[in-house]
Amino acid sequence: MTADQEAWFDDAAGPLVRPYAVTGGRTRSDTIGLDLITLVVAVREHADHLEPESLRILQVSQKPISVVEVAAAVNLPLQVVKVLLSDLITQNLMIYRSAMQTTTQAPSPHVLQAVLDGIRKL
Amino acid sequence: MESGNSERNVSAAAVKIVIAGGFGVGKTTMVGSVSEVPPLRTEELITEASAGVDDLSGVESKHTTTVALDFGRITINPQLILYLFGTPGQDRFWFMWDELARGALGAVVLADTRRLDSCFPAVDFFERRGLPFVVGVNCFDDAYHYTVDEVRMALDLDPSVPVLLCDARGRESTKQVLITLMQHVMSRAGLTGAASGR
Ligand SMILES: Nc1nc2c(ncn2[C@@H]2O[C@H](COP(=O)(O)OP(=O)(O)OP(=O)(O)O)[C@@H](O)[C@H]2O)c(=O)[nH]1
Ligand SMILES: [Mg+2]
């Protein structure tokens, strides 16, 4: 029933949650806590045992790239990409730079000034 | 200082700015006007939460939908990348706003002169979170043109919040909005060197 389905997503109907991504037939989760703009980079070009999705992720991440850009590049939902990335990182096939610097504390004056200057120069 | 021994490392940092506002107000257009790549798009899956679920191993298919968000990118320098995120048009995806706003430098609230009230939720959201924001009044050709003061009044904004007219399609206009935002962010952080407020 359309009306009911619609109601599932109304604020009044309760909280919305991200589902655990089901990949490779198992339910897995992002164990690292990747942010949208966490930067990742592959340390290898290939690994034999990988699922096709993970291999594609490895391939688009040969240069540092943000989590959200990886998702757009491989055309998979964000949280699926986060799970696959977190597996790849755990397997030492990729490394990441946490965006923590900007999420837990105020950005440094130096960064703010660089952003302002950068926009001015556009 | 970290000296990476690995062949590759991630020494760059990323920051983000959120572009928010009501449905169809020009968020994606604004992102695209300054992004070095055409706005990219990604999707997040959303499932309805059912109370008391403690067995997450089940692969039951609940009602799932997707919410799209788009973003652009500006390489400030080799060590610093700025991402611009357009919020999903529908207000009900609040948790997506949470993730977008977390750690953001600041936000642009785009106001639509045809429907000023459509940006109330965005203004409320950033006020509550204490995230610095500016209001860009996107001037559609066929719309009544408000003055900056009329908009400020209608949105009941704190006097320190910059309000400026803009054209989301214009690169220079969007640059001006972002510059104003950064100056506002810096003056709120008590940094000198940034011109005051507007
Ligand atoms: N005349 C005029 N048209 C604009 C302006 N900004 C955006 N538009 C047009 O308005 C329409 C909607 O713009 P979008 O950038 O897609 O708006 P949005 O906020 O991303 O929309 P949703 O993501 O669907 O909420 C497009 O057809 C744009 O070309 C503007 O400043 N002036
Ligand atoms: Mg849009």
Short mmCIF file of C-alpha atoms and ligand atoms in Angstrom, two decimals:
data_model
loop_
_atom_site.label_atom_id
_atom_site.label_comp_id
_atom_site.label_asym_id
_atom_site.label_seq_id
_atom_site.Cartn_x
_atom_site.Cartn_y
_atom_site.Cartn_z
CA MET A 1 0.00 0.00 0.00
CA THR A 2 1.55 3.20 -1.13
CA ALA A 3 0.25 5.33 1.68
CA ASP A 4 1.69 2.93 4.26
CA GLN A 5 5.02 2.73 2.56
CA GLU A 6 5.20 6.46 2.49
CA ALA A 7 4.51 6.53 6.18
CA TRP A 8 7.56 4.37 6.91
CA PHE A 9 9.71 7.32 6.13
CA ASP A 10 7.86 10.01 7.96
CA ASP A 11 9.47 11.53 11.00
CA ALA A 12 6.44 10.57 13.00
CA ALA A 13 6.85 6.92 12.10
CA GLY A 14 10.12 6.64 13.96
CA PRO A 15 13.78 6.99 13.31
CA LEU A 16 15.41 6.08 10.06
CA VAL A 17 18.54 3.99 10.23
CA ARG A 18 21.21 3.00 7.87
CA PRO A 19 20.97 -0.69 7.20
CA TYR A 20 23.92 -2.91 7.68
CA ALA A 21 25.24 -3.42 4.21
CA VAL A 22 24.91 -6.96 3.03
CA THR A 23 27.85 -7.73 0.85
CA GLY A 24 29.31 -11.01 -0.19
CA GLY A 25 26.39 -12.81 1.39
CA ARG A 26 27.38 -11.69 4.86
CA THR A 27 26.30 -8.84 7.03
CA ARG A 28 29.27 -6.65 7.68
CA SER A 29 29.81 -3.19 8.97
CA ASP A 30 32.18 -0.31 8.64
CA THR A 31 34.50 -1.09 11.53
CA ILE A 32 36.62 2.00 11.01
CA GLY A 33 33.99 4.71 11.11
CA LEU A 34 34.74 6.27 7.77
CA ASP A 35 33.50 9.77 7.13
CA LEU A 36 32.25 11.12 3.80
CA ILE A 37 35.48 13.02 3.27
CA THR A 38 37.93 10.59 4.81
CA LEU A 39 40.70 10.28 2.23
CA VAL A 40 41.77 6.81 1.20
CA VAL A 41 44.42 5.47 -1.14
CA ALA A 42 45.20 1.98 -2.39
CA VAL A 43 48.62 0.60 -1.57
CA ARG A 44 48.28 -2.18 -4.11
CA GLU A 45 46.96 -2.31 -7.64
CA HIS A 46 45.59 -5.77 -7.44
CA ALA A 47 44.78 -8.60 -5.06
CA ASP A 48 43.64 -12.00 -6.22
CA HIS A 49 40.96 -12.88 -3.76
CA LEU A 50 38.87 -9.74 -4.09
CA GLU A 51 35.25 -9.46 -5.06
CA PRO A 52 34.73 -7.42 -8.24
CA GLU A 53 33.35 -4.45 -6.29
CA SER A 54 36.38 -4.33 -4.03
CA LEU A 55 38.69 -4.60 -6.98
CA ARG A 56 36.99 -1.65 -8.63
CA ILE A 57 37.38 0.33 -5.45
CA LEU A 58 41.07 -0.50 -5.40
CA GLN A 59 41.37 0.65 -8.99
CA VAL A 60 39.67 4.02 -8.54
CA SER A 61 41.74 4.69 -5.42
CA GLN A 62 45.19 4.65 -6.92
CA LYS A 63 45.47 8.30 -5.97
CA PRO A 64 44.10 9.74 -2.71
CA ILE A 65 40.35 10.06 -3.02
CA SER A 66 37.53 10.70 -0.56
CA VAL A 67 35.07 8.02 0.50
CA VAL A 68 32.20 9.87 -1.14
CA GLU A 69 34.10 10.13 -4.43
CA VAL A 70 34.81 6.41 -4.36
CA ALA A 71 31.08 5.79 -3.94
CA ALA A 72 30.28 8.01 -6.92
CA ALA A 73 33.04 6.44 -9.02
CA VAL A 74 31.95 2.83 -8.48
CA ASN A 75 28.28 3.75 -8.38
CA LEU A 76 27.45 1.91 -5.19
CA PRO A 77 25.56 3.19 -2.16
CA LEU A 78 27.71 4.98 0.38
CA GLN A 79 27.43 2.56 3.22
CA VAL A 80 28.19 -0.42 1.02
CA VAL A 81 31.34 1.38 -0.08
CA LYS A 82 32.23 2.15 3.54
CA VAL A 83 31.98 -1.55 4.40
CA LEU A 84 34.09 -2.64 1.46
CA LEU A 85 36.65 0.09 2.15
CA SER A 86 36.87 -0.84 5.77
CA ASP A 87 37.57 -4.45 4.76
CA LEU A 88 40.24 -3.34 2.31
CA ILE A 89 41.88 -1.20 4.98
CA THR A 90 41.77 -4.07 7.48
CA GLN A 91 43.48 -6.25 4.89
CA ASN A 92 46.20 -3.62 4.47
CA LEU A 93 45.31 -3.11 0.84
CA MET A 94 44.38 0.51 1.46
CA ILE A 95 45.23 3.22 3.93
CA TYR A 96 43.19 6.16 5.07
CA ARG A 97 43.51 9.52 6.66
CA SER A 98 40.87 10.15 9.20
CA ALA A 99 38.91 13.35 8.86
CA MET A 100 38.95 13.46 12.64
CA GLN A 101 41.05 16.56 12.64
CA THR A 102 38.10 18.47 11.33
CA THR A 103 35.28 16.56 12.97
CA THR A 104 36.36 16.64 16.59
CA GLN A 105 38.01 20.00 16.84
CA ALA A 106 37.77 23.37 15.21
CA PRO A 107 39.76 23.61 12.00
CA SER A 108 43.02 25.44 12.42
CA PRO A 109 43.27 29.14 11.50
CA HIS A 110 45.83 28.07 8.95
CA VAL A 111 43.32 25.81 7.17
CA LEU A 112 40.58 28.45 7.27
CA GLN A 113 42.89 31.05 5.77
CA ALA A 114 44.03 28.62 3.06
CA VAL A 115 40.42 27.87 2.12
CA LEU A 116 39.57 31.57 1.97
CA ASP A 117 42.61 32.33 -0.17
CA GLY A 118 41.90 29.34 -2.40
CA ILE A 119 38.33 30.45 -3.07
CA ARG A 120 39.49 33.99 -3.82
CA LYS A 121 41.89 32.65 -6.41
CA LEU A 122 39.29 30.57 -8.24
CA MET B 1 55.17 15.50 12.04
CA GLU B 2 54.69 12.17 10.44
CA SER B 3 57.12 10.78 8.00
CA GLY B 4 55.46 8.09 5.97
CA ASN B 5 57.64 5.18 5.06
CA SER B 6 55.09 3.53 2.88
CA GLU B 7 55.34 4.14 -0.81
CA ARG B 8 52.01 5.85 -0.75
CA ASN B 9 50.49 7.84 1.99
CA VAL B 10 47.66 10.21 2.52
CA SER B 11 49.12 13.47 3.66
CA ALA B 12 46.39 15.66 2.22
CA ALA B 13 43.47 16.84 4.29
CA ALA B 14 39.87 17.38 3.28
CA VAL B 15 37.34 19.91 4.50
CA LYS B 16 33.75 20.55 3.52
CA ILE B 17 31.09 23.20 3.21
CA VAL B 18 27.39 22.36 3.10
CA ILE B 19 24.97 24.01 0.68
CA ALA B 20 21.47 23.67 2.08
CA GLY B 21 18.02 24.95 1.28
CA GLY B 22 14.61 23.86 0.14
CA PHE B 23 13.66 21.69 -2.79
CA GLY B 24 14.81 23.02 -6.17
CA VAL B 25 16.36 26.20 -4.82
CA GLY B 26 19.58 25.84 -6.81
CA LYS B 27 21.88 23.85 -4.49
CA THR B 28 23.25 21.58 -7.20
CA THR B 29 23.61 24.55 -9.53
CA MET B 30 25.64 26.41 -6.93
CA VAL B 31 27.91 23.42 -6.30
CA GLY B 32 28.45 23.08 -10.04
CA SER B 33 29.25 26.74 -10.57
CA VAL B 34 32.56 26.52 -8.70
CA SER B 35 33.40 22.80 -8.66
CA GLU B 36 36.39 21.66 -10.70
CA VAL B 37 34.42 18.58 -11.70
CA PRO B 38 30.76 18.37 -12.70
CA PRO B 39 28.74 17.70 -9.53
CA LEU B 40 29.03 14.06 -8.59
CA ARG B 41 26.21 12.11 -7.16
CA THR B 42 26.06 9.30 -4.68
CA GLU B 43 23.33 7.45 -2.91
CA GLU B 44 22.68 6.24 0.56
CA LEU B 45 20.32 3.39 1.32
CA ILE B 46 17.73 3.97 3.95
CA THR B 47 15.80 1.36 5.81
CA GLU B 48 12.94 1.81 8.18
CA ALA B 49 14.00 1.19 11.75
CA SER B 50 12.04 -1.38 13.59
CA ALA B 51 12.08 -1.16 17.33
CA GLY B 52 13.63 -4.01 19.23
CA VAL B 53 15.58 -5.53 16.39
CA ASP B 54 18.48 -7.26 18.04
CA ASP B 55 19.27 -9.76 15.37
CA LEU B 56 21.03 -7.90 12.64
CA SER B 57 22.15 -11.01 10.84
CA GLY B 58 18.82 -11.42 9.14
CA VAL B 59 18.67 -10.46 5.51
CA GLU B 60 15.03 -9.54 5.64
CA SER B 61 14.26 -6.92 3.12
CA LYS B 62 12.67 -4.05 4.90
CA HIS B 63 11.40 -1.04 3.09
CA THR B 64 14.45 0.50 1.55
CA THR B 65 14.78 3.66 -0.39
CA THR B 66 17.68 5.79 -1.47
CA VAL B 67 18.54 9.38 -0.85
CA ALA B 68 20.85 11.12 -3.27
CA LEU B 69 23.38 13.74 -2.38
CA ASP B 70 25.59 15.61 -4.72
CA PHE B 71 28.94 17.18 -4.23
CA GLY B 72 31.71 19.06 -5.96
CA ARG B 73 35.37 19.45 -5.33
CA ILE B 74 37.88 22.31 -5.24
CA THR B 75 41.55 21.51 -4.87
CA ILE B 76 42.76 24.37 -2.70
CA ASN B 77 46.35 23.14 -2.88
CA PRO B 78 47.97 19.72 -3.12
CA GLN B 79 47.51 19.28 0.61
CA LEU B 80 43.98 20.57 0.98
CA ILE B 81 40.77 19.63 -0.78
CA LEU B 82 37.49 21.43 -0.26
CA TYR B 83 34.26 19.50 -0.88
CA LEU B 84 30.94 21.22 -1.39
CA PHE B 85 27.90 19.14 -0.48
CA GLY B 86 24.36 19.87 -1.57
CA THR B 87 21.86 18.59 0.97
CA PRO B 88 19.15 16.21 -0.19
CA GLY B 89 16.12 18.24 -1.20
CA GLN B 90 13.77 16.53 1.18
CA ASP B 91 13.85 17.64 4.77
CA ARG B 92 12.86 14.29 6.16
CA PHE B 93 16.33 12.89 5.65
CA TRP B 94 17.64 14.64 8.71
CA PHE B 95 20.23 12.06 9.60
CA MET B 96 21.87 12.71 6.27
CA TRP B 97 22.10 16.37 7.24
CA ASP B 98 23.80 15.29 10.45
CA GLU B 99 26.50 13.44 8.61
CA LEU B 100 26.89 16.30 6.15
CA ALA B 101 27.16 18.93 8.86
CA ARG B 102 29.51 16.98 11.11
CA GLY B 103 32.91 18.59 10.84
CA ALA B 104 31.83 21.07 8.19
CA LEU B 105 33.55 24.44 8.13
CA GLY B 106 30.22 26.14 7.65
CA ALA B 107 27.10 26.22 5.54
CA VAL B 108 25.34 28.24 2.90
CA VAL B 109 21.56 28.39 3.23
CA LEU B 110 20.10 29.13 -0.17
CA ALA B 111 16.83 31.00 0.04
CA ASP B 112 14.34 30.91 -2.78
CA THR B 113 12.58 34.24 -3.25
CA ARG B 114 9.52 32.45 -4.58
CA ARG B 115 9.17 30.44 -1.37
CA LEU B 116 11.16 32.03 1.40
CA ASP B 117 9.77 29.70 4.02
CA SER B 118 11.32 26.66 2.34
CA CYS B 119 14.65 27.47 3.95
CA PHE B 120 13.33 27.75 7.52
CA PRO B 121 14.28 24.15 8.35
CA ALA B 122 17.84 24.70 7.16
CA VAL B 123 18.21 27.91 9.18
CA ASP B 124 16.84 26.18 12.28
CA PHE B 125 19.12 23.21 11.77
CA PHE B 126 22.35 25.20 11.58
CA GLU B 127 21.34 27.57 14.36
CA ARG B 128 20.69 24.62 16.63
CA ARG B 129 23.97 22.96 15.73
CA GLY B 130 25.89 26.19 16.13
CA LEU B 131 27.39 25.80 12.68
CA PRO B 132 28.27 29.16 11.12
CA PHE B 133 26.19 29.90 8.04
CA VAL B 134 25.38 32.64 5.59
CA VAL B 135 22.14 33.08 3.68
CA GLY B 136 22.35 33.40 -0.09
CA VAL B 137 19.20 34.73 -1.67
CA ASN B 138 19.02 33.07 -5.05
CA CYS B 139 17.37 35.53 -7.39
CA PHE B 140 15.14 33.77 -9.86
CA ASP B 141 14.16 35.95 -12.80
CA ASP B 142 10.45 35.52 -12.39
CA ALA B 143 10.40 36.15 -8.68
CA TYR B 144 9.69 39.13 -6.52
CA HIS B 145 13.02 40.56 -5.46
CA TYR B 146 13.38 41.00 -1.76
CA THR B 147 15.91 43.27 -0.20
CA VAL B 148 18.51 41.76 2.05
CA ASP B 149 16.84 43.37 5.04
CA GLU B 150 13.44 41.95 4.16
CA VAL B 151 14.96 38.47 4.01
CA ARG B 152 16.79 38.97 7.28
CA MET B 153 13.55 40.02 8.91
CA ALA B 154 11.50 37.22 7.40
CA LEU B 155 14.00 34.60 8.56
CA ASP B 156 14.43 36.25 11.95
CA LEU B 157 18.19 35.97 11.68
CA ASP B 158 20.78 36.94 14.21
CA PRO B 159 22.22 40.30 13.12
CA SER B 160 25.66 38.73 12.76
CA VAL B 161 24.53 36.28 10.08
CA PRO B 162 25.51 37.62 6.64
CA VAL B 163 22.77 37.74 4.02
CA LEU B 164 23.56 38.39 0.38
CA LEU B 165 21.84 38.24 -2.96
CA CYS B 166 23.29 35.74 -5.37
CA ASP B 167 22.87 33.90 -8.63
CA ALA B 168 23.65 30.24 -8.09
CA ARG B 169 24.52 29.87 -11.76
CA GLY B 170 27.29 32.43 -11.60
CA ARG B 171 30.80 31.47 -10.65
CA GLU B 172 31.72 34.92 -9.37
CA SER B 173 28.51 35.15 -7.41
CA THR B 174 29.06 31.76 -5.77
CA LYS B 175 32.67 32.69 -5.02
CA GLN B 176 31.41 35.80 -3.24
CA VAL B 177 29.00 33.72 -1.18
CA LEU B 178 31.77 31.32 -0.15
CA ILE B 179 34.21 34.13 0.61
CA THR B 180 31.57 35.77 2.80
CA LEU B 181 31.01 32.44 4.55
CA MET B 182 34.72 31.93 5.23
CA GLN B 183 35.08 35.48 6.56
CA HIS B 184 32.10 34.86 8.82
CA VAL B 185 33.55 31.54 10.01
CA MET B 186 36.87 33.22 10.77
CA SER B 187 35.40 36.18 12.57
CA ARG B 188 33.26 33.82 14.65
CA ALA B 189 36.43 31.94 15.53
CA GLY B 190 37.89 35.22 16.68
CA LEU B 191 40.46 35.32 13.95
CA THR B 192 41.71 38.66 12.83
CA GLY B 193 42.48 39.39 9.22
CA ALA B 194 39.00 38.45 8.11
CA ALA B 195 36.82 41.40 7.28
CA SER B 196 33.86 41.61 9.62
CA GLY B 197 30.62 39.85 8.87
CA ARG B 198 29.40 40.91 5.50
N1 LIG C 1 16.74 31.76 -13.09
C1 LIG C 1 17.49 31.05 -12.26
N2 LIG C 1 17.38 29.71 -12.31
C2 LIG C 1 18.14 28.98 -11.45
C3 LIG C 1 19.02 29.59 -10.54
N3 LIG C 1 19.61 28.62 -9.82
C4 LIG C 1 19.12 27.45 -10.25
N4 LIG C 1 18.24 27.65 -11.25
C5 LIG C 1 17.46 26.60 -11.95
O1 LIG C 1 16.57 26.02 -11.01
C6 LIG C 1 16.45 24.62 -11.21
C7 LIG C 1 16.77 23.84 -9.94
O2 LIG C 1 18.14 23.99 -9.63
P1 LIG C 1 18.96 22.86 -8.86
O3 LIG C 1 20.36 23.36 -8.75
O4 LIG C 1 18.75 21.53 -9.44
O5 LIG C 1 18.26 22.91 -7.43
P2 LIG C 1 18.50 21.96 -6.18
O6 LIG C 1 18.36 22.82 -4.98
O7 LIG C 1 19.75 21.20 -6.33
O8 LIG C 1 17.25 21.00 -6.31
P3 LIG C 1 16.96 19.64 -5.47
O9 LIG C 1 18.28 18.94 -5.32
O10 LIG C 1 16.00 18.91 -6.33
O11 LIG C 1 16.35 20.08 -4.19
C8 LIG C 1 17.38 24.28 -12.36
O12 LIG C 1 16.62 24.20 -13.53
C9 LIG C 1 18.34 25.46 -12.41
O13 LIG C 1 18.83 25.68 -13.72
C10 LIG C 1 19.12 31.02 -10.55
O14 LIG C 1 19.87 31.62 -9.81
N5 LIG C 1 18.34 31.69 -11.42
MG MG C 2 20.08 19.10 -6.20
#
